[in-house]
Coordinates of C-alpha atoms in Angstrom, one line a residue:
M1 CA 5.2 34.2 -6.3
S2 CA 7.3 34.0 -9.4
E3 CA 7.6 30.5 -10.7
H4 CA 11.4 30.9 -10.7
A5 CA 11.6 32.3 -7.1
T6 CA 11.9 28.9 -5.5
P7 CA 12.4 25.3 -6.8
F8 CA 9.2 23.3 -7.6
L9 CA 8.3 21.2 -4.6
P10 CA 7.2 17.8 -6.0
F11 CA 4.5 15.7 -4.5
A12 CA 6.8 12.9 -3.4
L13 CA 10.5 12.0 -3.4
P14 CA 12.3 8.9 -2.0
D15 CA 14.7 9.4 0.9
I16 CA 17.9 7.6 -0.1
G17 CA 21.0 7.9 2.0
E18 CA 24.7 6.8 1.7
E19 CA 23.9 3.6 3.6
E20 CA 21.5 2.5 0.8
I21 CA 24.1 3.4 -1.9
A22 CA 26.8 1.5 -0.1
E23 CA 24.5 -1.6 0.2
V24 CA 23.6 -1.5 -3.5
V25 CA 27.3 -1.1 -4.4
D26 CA 28.1 -4.2 -2.2
A27 CA 25.4 -6.1 -4.1
L28 CA 26.8 -5.1 -7.5
R29 CA 30.3 -6.0 -6.5
S30 CA 29.2 -9.4 -5.1
G31 CA 28.0 -10.6 -8.6
W32 CA 24.5 -11.3 -7.3
V33 CA 22.3 -8.7 -9.0
T34 CA 19.1 -10.9 -9.2
T35 CA 17.5 -12.8 -6.3
G36 CA 20.2 -13.9 -3.9
P37 CA 21.7 -13.3 -0.5
K38 CA 20.6 -9.7 -0.1
T39 CA 17.0 -10.8 -0.8
R40 CA 17.2 -13.5 1.7
Q41 CA 18.5 -11.1 4.3
F42 CA 15.8 -8.5 3.5
E43 CA 13.1 -11.2 3.9
A44 CA 14.6 -12.3 7.3
D45 CA 15.0 -8.7 8.5
F46 CA 11.4 -7.9 7.5
A47 CA 10.0 -10.8 9.4
Q48 CA 12.1 -9.9 12.4
Y49 CA 11.0 -6.3 12.2
L50 CA 7.3 -7.4 12.4
G51 CA 8.2 -9.5 15.5
S52 CA 8.5 -13.0 14.1
S53 CA 9.6 -15.5 16.7
E54 CA 9.9 -19.2 17.3
A55 CA 6.6 -19.1 19.1
D56 CA 4.9 -17.1 16.3
P57 CA 7.0 -17.5 13.1
L58 CA 6.1 -15.2 10.1
Q59 CA 6.9 -16.0 6.5
A60 CA 8.1 -13.0 4.5
I61 CA 8.2 -13.5 0.7
S62 CA 9.7 -10.7 -1.4
V63 CA 8.1 -9.8 -4.7
N64 CA 8.7 -7.2 -7.4
S65 CA 5.5 -5.3 -6.6
A66 CA 2.7 -5.3 -4.2
T67 CA 0.4 -6.1 -7.2
A68 CA 2.4 -9.3 -7.7
G69 CA 2.1 -10.0 -4.0
L70 CA -1.6 -9.7 -4.0
H71 CA -1.9 -11.9 -7.1
L72 CA 0.3 -14.6 -5.4
A73 CA -1.6 -14.5 -2.2
L74 CA -5.0 -14.8 -3.9
E75 CA -3.7 -17.7 -6.0
A76 CA -2.3 -19.4 -2.9
I77 CA -5.6 -19.3 -1.0
G78 CA -7.3 -20.9 -4.0
I79 CA -9.3 -18.1 -5.7
Q80 CA -10.9 -19.6 -8.8
P81 CA -12.7 -18.4 -11.9
G82 CA -16.2 -17.3 -10.9
D83 CA -15.4 -16.7 -7.3
E84 CA -16.2 -13.3 -5.7
V85 CA -13.8 -11.2 -3.6
I86 CA -15.0 -8.2 -1.6
T87 CA -13.0 -5.0 -1.7
T88 CA -13.3 -1.3 -1.8
P89 CA -13.8 1.0 -4.8
Y90 CA -11.7 3.7 -3.1
T91 CA -8.3 2.3 -4.0
F92 CA -5.8 2.0 -6.8
T93 CA -6.8 -0.4 -9.5
A94 CA -4.3 -3.0 -8.5
S95 CA -6.4 -4.0 -5.5
A96 CA -9.1 -5.2 -7.8
E97 CA -7.3 -6.2 -11.0
V98 CA -5.5 -9.0 -9.2
I99 CA -8.9 -10.6 -8.7
R100 CA -9.6 -10.5 -12.4
Y101 CA -6.2 -12.1 -13.1
L102 CA -7.6 -15.3 -11.6
G103 CA -11.0 -15.0 -13.4
A104 CA -12.8 -14.1 -10.2
H105 CA -15.0 -11.0 -9.7
P106 CA -14.5 -8.0 -7.3
V107 CA -17.6 -7.0 -5.3
F108 CA -17.2 -3.4 -4.2
V109 CA -18.4 -2.2 -0.9
D110 CA -18.5 1.5 0.0
I111 CA -16.2 3.3 2.4
D112 CA -16.9 4.7 5.8
P113 CA -16.4 8.5 5.1
A114 CA -14.9 8.9 8.6
T115 CA -12.0 6.7 7.7
F116 CA -11.9 6.3 3.9
N117 CA -11.6 2.6 4.6
I118 CA -14.0 -0.2 3.6
D119 CA -17.1 0.0 5.8
P120 CA -17.2 -3.3 7.7
E121 CA -20.9 -2.9 8.4
K122 CA -21.6 -3.1 4.7
I123 CA -19.4 -6.1 4.0
E124 CA -21.9 -8.7 5.3
A125 CA -24.7 -7.6 2.9
A126 CA -22.3 -8.1 0.0
I127 CA -21.5 -11.8 0.9
T128 CA -23.0 -14.3 -1.5
P129 CA -22.6 -18.1 -1.9
R130 CA -19.7 -17.3 -4.3
T131 CA -17.8 -15.1 -1.9
R132 CA -14.4 -16.5 -1.0
A133 CA -12.3 -13.7 0.3
I134 CA -12.1 -10.0 1.5
I135 CA -9.3 -7.6 0.5
P136 CA -9.4 -4.7 3.0
V137 CA -7.3 -1.7 1.9
H138 CA -5.7 0.3 4.6
F139 CA -6.1 3.7 3.0
A140 CA -3.3 6.3 3.4
G141 CA -1.8 4.3 6.3
L142 CA -4.8 4.2 8.6
A143 CA -5.7 0.6 9.4
C144 CA -9.1 -0.8 8.7
D145 CA -11.3 -2.1 11.5
M146 CA -9.6 -5.5 11.2
T147 CA -11.1 -6.8 14.4
R148 CA -14.6 -6.6 12.9
I149 CA -13.5 -7.7 9.4
L150 CA -11.7 -10.8 10.7
Q151 CA -14.8 -11.6 12.8
L152 CA -17.0 -11.4 9.7
A153 CA -14.6 -13.5 7.7
R154 CA -14.5 -16.3 10.3
Q155 CA -18.3 -16.3 10.6
H156 CA -18.7 -16.8 6.9
G157 CA -15.7 -19.0 6.2
L158 CA -13.9 -16.3 4.1
K159 CA -10.2 -15.7 3.7
V160 CA -8.6 -12.3 4.2
V161 CA -5.8 -10.7 2.2
E162 CA -4.8 -7.3 3.5
D163 CA -3.7 -4.7 1.0
A164 CA -1.2 -2.9 3.2
A165 CA 0.5 -1.0 0.4
H166 CA 0.2 2.2 2.5
T167 CA 0.6 0.7 5.9
L168 CA 4.2 0.3 7.1
P169 CA 4.4 0.8 10.0
S170 CA 0.8 1.0 11.2
R171 CA -0.9 -0.7 14.1
H172 CA -4.4 -2.0 14.8
R173 CA -5.2 -2.3 18.5
G174 CA -1.5 -2.3 19.3
A175 CA -0.5 -5.0 16.8
L176 CA 1.6 -4.1 13.8
I177 CA -0.2 -4.6 10.4
G178 CA 1.3 -7.8 9.1
T179 CA 0.9 -9.7 12.4
L180 CA -2.9 -10.0 12.5
Q181 CA -4.8 -13.3 11.9
S182 CA -5.5 -12.7 8.2
E183 CA -4.2 -15.3 5.6
A184 CA -1.8 -12.8 4.1
T185 CA -0.7 -9.1 4.3
V186 CA 0.9 -7.5 1.3
F187 CA 3.2 -4.4 1.5
S188 CA 4.5 -2.1 -1.2
F189 CA 8.0 -0.6 -1.5
Y190 CA 7.2 1.6 -4.4
A191 CA 9.2 4.9 -4.7
T192 CA 6.6 7.0 -2.8
K193 CA 6.1 4.6 0.1
T194 CA 7.4 4.9 3.7
I195 CA 10.3 2.7 2.7
T196 CA 11.3 1.9 -0.9
T197 CA 13.1 -0.6 -3.0
G198 CA 12.3 1.4 -6.1
E199 CA 9.7 -1.2 -7.1
G200 CA 8.9 -4.1 -4.8
G201 CA 6.7 -5.6 -2.2
M202 CA 6.5 -8.2 0.5
V203 CA 3.9 -10.9 1.2
V204 CA 3.7 -11.9 4.9
M205 CA 1.8 -15.0 6.1
R206 CA 2.0 -17.6 8.9
D207 CA 0.9 -20.7 7.0
K208 CA 4.0 -22.4 5.7
A209 CA 2.2 -24.3 2.9
L210 CA 0.7 -21.1 1.6
A211 CA 4.1 -19.4 1.8
Q212 CA 5.7 -22.2 -0.1
R213 CA 3.1 -21.9 -2.8
C214 CA 3.8 -18.2 -3.1
R215 CA 7.6 -18.9 -3.4
T216 CA 7.1 -21.5 -6.0
M217 CA 4.7 -19.4 -8.1
R218 CA 6.9 -16.3 -7.7
L219 CA 9.5 -17.8 -10.0
H220 CA 7.9 -19.8 -12.9
G221 CA 6.4 -22.6 -10.7
I222 CA 9.9 -24.0 -10.2
N223 CA 10.3 -26.1 -7.1
R224 CA 13.9 -25.0 -6.4
D225 CA 15.3 -21.5 -5.8
A226 CA 17.8 -20.4 -8.4
F227 CA 20.0 -19.1 -5.5
D228 CA 20.1 -22.6 -4.0
R229 CA 21.0 -24.2 -7.3
Y230 CA 23.7 -21.7 -8.2
V231 CA 25.5 -21.7 -4.8
S232 CA 25.5 -25.5 -4.4
K233 CA 28.9 -27.0 -4.0
T234 CA 27.8 -30.1 -6.0
P235 CA 26.0 -30.2 -9.4
A236 CA 22.5 -29.0 -8.7
W237 CA 21.2 -28.2 -12.2
Y238 CA 18.0 -30.3 -11.9
Y239 CA 14.7 -28.7 -11.1
E240 CA 11.0 -29.4 -11.7
V241 CA 8.3 -27.1 -13.0
V242 CA 5.3 -28.0 -10.8
A243 CA 2.9 -25.2 -11.9
P244 CA 2.5 -22.5 -14.5
G245 CA 4.1 -19.8 -12.4
F246 CA 5.0 -16.1 -12.8
K247 CA 8.1 -13.9 -12.8
Y248 CA 7.6 -11.9 -9.6
N249 CA 11.0 -12.2 -7.8
L250 CA 12.7 -9.2 -6.2
T251 CA 16.4 -8.5 -7.2
D252 CA 19.3 -8.2 -4.8
I253 CA 19.9 -4.6 -6.0
A254 CA 16.4 -3.7 -4.9
S255 CA 16.7 -5.8 -1.7
A256 CA 19.9 -3.9 -0.8
L257 CA 17.9 -0.7 -0.8
G258 CA 15.3 -2.4 1.4
I259 CA 17.8 -3.7 4.0
Q260 CA 18.9 -0.1 4.8
Q261 CA 15.5 1.5 4.3
L262 CA 13.9 -0.9 6.8
K263 CA 16.3 0.3 9.5
K264 CA 14.8 3.8 9.1
A265 CA 11.1 2.8 8.9
D266 CA 10.3 3.9 12.4
R267 CA 12.2 7.2 12.1
F268 CA 10.5 7.8 8.7
Q269 CA 7.1 7.3 10.2
Q270 CA 7.8 9.6 13.1
R271 CA 8.9 12.4 10.8
R272 CA 5.7 11.9 8.6
Q273 CA 3.6 12.0 11.7
Q274 CA 5.3 15.2 12.9
M275 CA 4.6 16.8 9.5
A276 CA 1.0 15.6 9.5
E277 CA 0.5 17.1 13.0
R278 CA 1.9 20.4 11.8
Y279 CA -0.5 20.4 8.8
N280 CA -3.4 19.6 11.2
A281 CA -2.6 22.5 13.5
A282 CA -2.0 25.0 10.7
L283 CA -4.9 24.2 8.4
S284 CA -7.7 23.5 10.9
D285 CA -9.3 27.0 10.4
L286 CA -9.5 26.7 6.6
P287 CA -12.6 25.5 4.7
L288 CA -11.1 22.0 4.5
I289 CA -11.9 18.6 6.0
L290 CA -8.7 17.3 7.7
P291 CA -7.6 13.7 7.1
P292 CA -9.0 10.8 9.2
K293 CA -7.0 10.1 12.3
A294 CA -6.5 6.8 14.2
T295 CA -9.3 6.7 16.7
I296 CA -9.4 3.1 17.8
A297 CA -7.4 2.5 21.0
G298 CA -4.0 1.1 20.1
D299 CA -4.2 2.1 16.4
S300 CA -1.5 4.2 14.8
H301 CA -1.1 5.8 11.3
S302 CA 1.8 5.5 8.9
W303 CA 0.9 8.8 7.2
H304 CA 1.8 7.5 3.8
L305 CA -0.7 10.1 2.5
Y306 CA -2.1 13.3 3.8
V307 CA -5.6 13.6 2.2
L308 CA -7.7 16.7 2.6
Q309 CA -11.2 17.5 1.3
V310 CA -12.2 20.9 0.0
R311 CA -15.4 22.1 1.6
P312 CA -18.2 23.6 -0.6
E313 CA -17.9 27.0 1.1
A314 CA -14.2 27.3 0.0
G315 CA -15.2 29.2 -3.1
I316 CA -12.9 27.0 -5.2
N317 CA -13.1 23.4 -6.2
R318 CA -10.6 20.6 -5.8
D319 CA -9.2 20.8 -9.4
Q320 CA -8.8 24.6 -9.2
L321 CA -7.1 24.3 -5.9
I322 CA -4.5 21.8 -7.2
Q323 CA -3.8 24.1 -10.2
A324 CA -3.4 27.1 -7.8
M325 CA -0.9 25.1 -5.8
A326 CA 1.0 24.1 -8.9
D327 CA 1.1 27.8 -9.9
R328 CA 2.8 28.4 -6.6
G329 CA 5.4 25.6 -7.3
I330 CA 3.8 22.9 -5.2
G331 CA 2.8 19.5 -6.4
C332 CA -0.4 17.9 -5.1
S333 CA -2.2 14.7 -6.2
V334 CA -5.5 12.9 -5.9
H335 CA -6.0 9.6 -4.1
F336 CA -7.9 8.0 -5.7
I337 CA -10.3 8.1 -8.6
P338 CA -12.8 5.5 -7.4
L339 CA -12.7 2.3 -9.4
H340 CA -16.5 2.4 -10.2
L341 CA -15.8 5.6 -12.2
Q342 CA -13.1 4.0 -14.3
P343 CA -14.2 2.8 -17.7
Y344 CA -13.1 -0.9 -17.3
W345 CA -14.8 -1.4 -13.9
R346 CA -17.8 0.8 -14.7
D347 CA -18.6 -1.0 -18.0
T348 CA -17.7 -4.5 -17.0
Y349 CA -19.9 -4.5 -13.9
A350 CA -22.5 -1.8 -15.0
L351 CA -21.6 0.5 -12.2
K352 CA -23.1 3.9 -11.6
P353 CA -21.4 6.9 -9.8
E354 CA -24.2 6.8 -7.1
D355 CA -23.7 3.1 -6.4
F356 CA -21.0 4.1 -3.8
P357 CA -22.0 7.5 -2.6
H358 CA -19.4 7.9 0.2
A359 CA -16.5 7.0 -2.1
L360 CA -17.9 9.4 -4.7
Q361 CA -18.4 12.3 -2.3
V362 CA -14.9 12.0 -0.7
Y363 CA -13.3 11.8 -4.1
Q364 CA -15.0 14.9 -5.4
G365 CA -13.3 17.1 -2.8
A366 CA -10.1 15.0 -2.0
F367 CA -6.5 16.1 -2.7
S368 CA -3.2 15.0 -1.2
L369 CA -0.5 17.4 0.0
P370 CA 3.2 16.6 -0.2
L371 CA 4.3 14.6 2.8
Y372 CA 7.7 12.8 2.6
T373 CA 10.8 12.7 4.8
R374 CA 13.0 14.7 2.5
M375 CA 10.8 17.7 3.1
S376 CA 12.3 20.3 5.5
D377 CA 10.3 22.3 8.0
A378 CA 10.6 25.2 5.6
D379 CA 9.0 23.1 2.9
V380 CA 6.1 22.2 5.2
E381 CA 5.6 25.9 6.0
R382 CA 5.7 26.8 2.3
V383 CA 2.9 24.3 1.6
I384 CA 0.9 25.8 4.5
A385 CA 1.5 29.4 3.4
A386 CA 0.4 28.5 -0.2
L387 CA -2.8 26.9 1.0
R388 CA -3.6 29.7 3.3
G389 CA -2.9 32.2 0.6
I390 CA -5.4 30.5 -1.7
L391 CA -8.2 29.7 0.8
R392 CA -7.7 32.2 3.7
P393 CA -9.7 31.6 6.8
A394 CA -13.4 32.1 6.5
A395 CA -13.1 34.4 9.6

C-alpha cells in the first residue's frame, strides 16, 4: 500500500461533537473559565451517573488529572514518609510516582498474566508492618479482582485507592467501578480515555471528611472555594489557608466538555466493545494472544485499550510488527513498559527484569491496536487487513 493511498490512521482520537462545543462556548460566554458552576454540575452529574443516592451518597471531586487525584487521595488517607503502598509494575508511572510525592515507597507485585492486573494472591506476601495501602490498577478497562483485594485490605487494616484511569464504565460483580468499598477511586479524562475533558480526572469517595480534605488540598489548602467567595452577594473576601495544598482544580472549560461527554459514556463503551468483538473474531487464527476478557460473573470491560501479544511462532517480533503497521499507515502503541525496567524505579529500588516475570513476559510481546469511537467500520477492517497481511494465518 502506498503511504499516500489512504490517510494515516492514528492510534487514538477524541470524539468531540457539537454538544461539547456548544457547552464550552456557553462556559466562555458566562465569564467562568476556571472552577465554577460547570465544574459543580460535572461533579454532581458524575456522582449521579455512578448511582449516588441519599441512602448511599458518593462524593465526586474534580481534578486536573488522574495523577493529581491519586496524590490527593493518598494524602487524604494519611500516607506518610516511610510508609509502603502496594501496586503493580505493569502500569503508567503515575500510579507509583504519587506514592513518592508523599515520601512513601511503592512495593511492586507481579500481574496475573491472564488479566494483566495485579495478582491478588501475591499481595499478601508483600505486606509488611510498614504497608498502609494498596493501589490496584484496572488495566485496559478490565476490573481487578476487587472482592479479593478488599478482603485482604480489611484483614490487614489497609486502605485501598483504585487507579481507575482506564475503567469508565466498567463493572465488578455487577457494581460500577467507583461504587465499591474502597476508600477512593480515581478516574482519568485524558484525551485518549472513554470520555475526555482534554486533561482532567475525578476522585470518588464516600467518606465526607476525606472528600473535604481532598477539596481543601485541591486548591492551595484554602478552606473556602473561590466560586463561593466570588458569587457571594455580600463581601466574602476572607479565607484561611489551613494546609500547604496544591493547584489541582479542574476548569469550567474542561468541565463543559465533561458534562456532554458523560452523557455519551455508555454509548462510547458499547461502540468500543463492538469493535473489540470484531477484532477478536477476525484475529483469532493469527499467531497472537488476544486480550484478556471479563470472566468473573457480573464483570464488564470498558475496552479503553485493545492489547494483543505476538506469539513466538509469528516470525516477527513486537517492534517489527508495530513498524510494519506504521508502514501501512496505522498507528499502534505499547501499554506499558513495566516500571521495574524504567531507570528511576530500577535504580532506586535495585530492581531486576526477572523480579516480575509475568509483567516482563507480557510486555515483551504486547502492542495496542487503535480502538476509539471515531473509527468507522471501514477503519476497523483496515486494521484487520493490515495485521492479516503481515502475519497471515499459520494454516
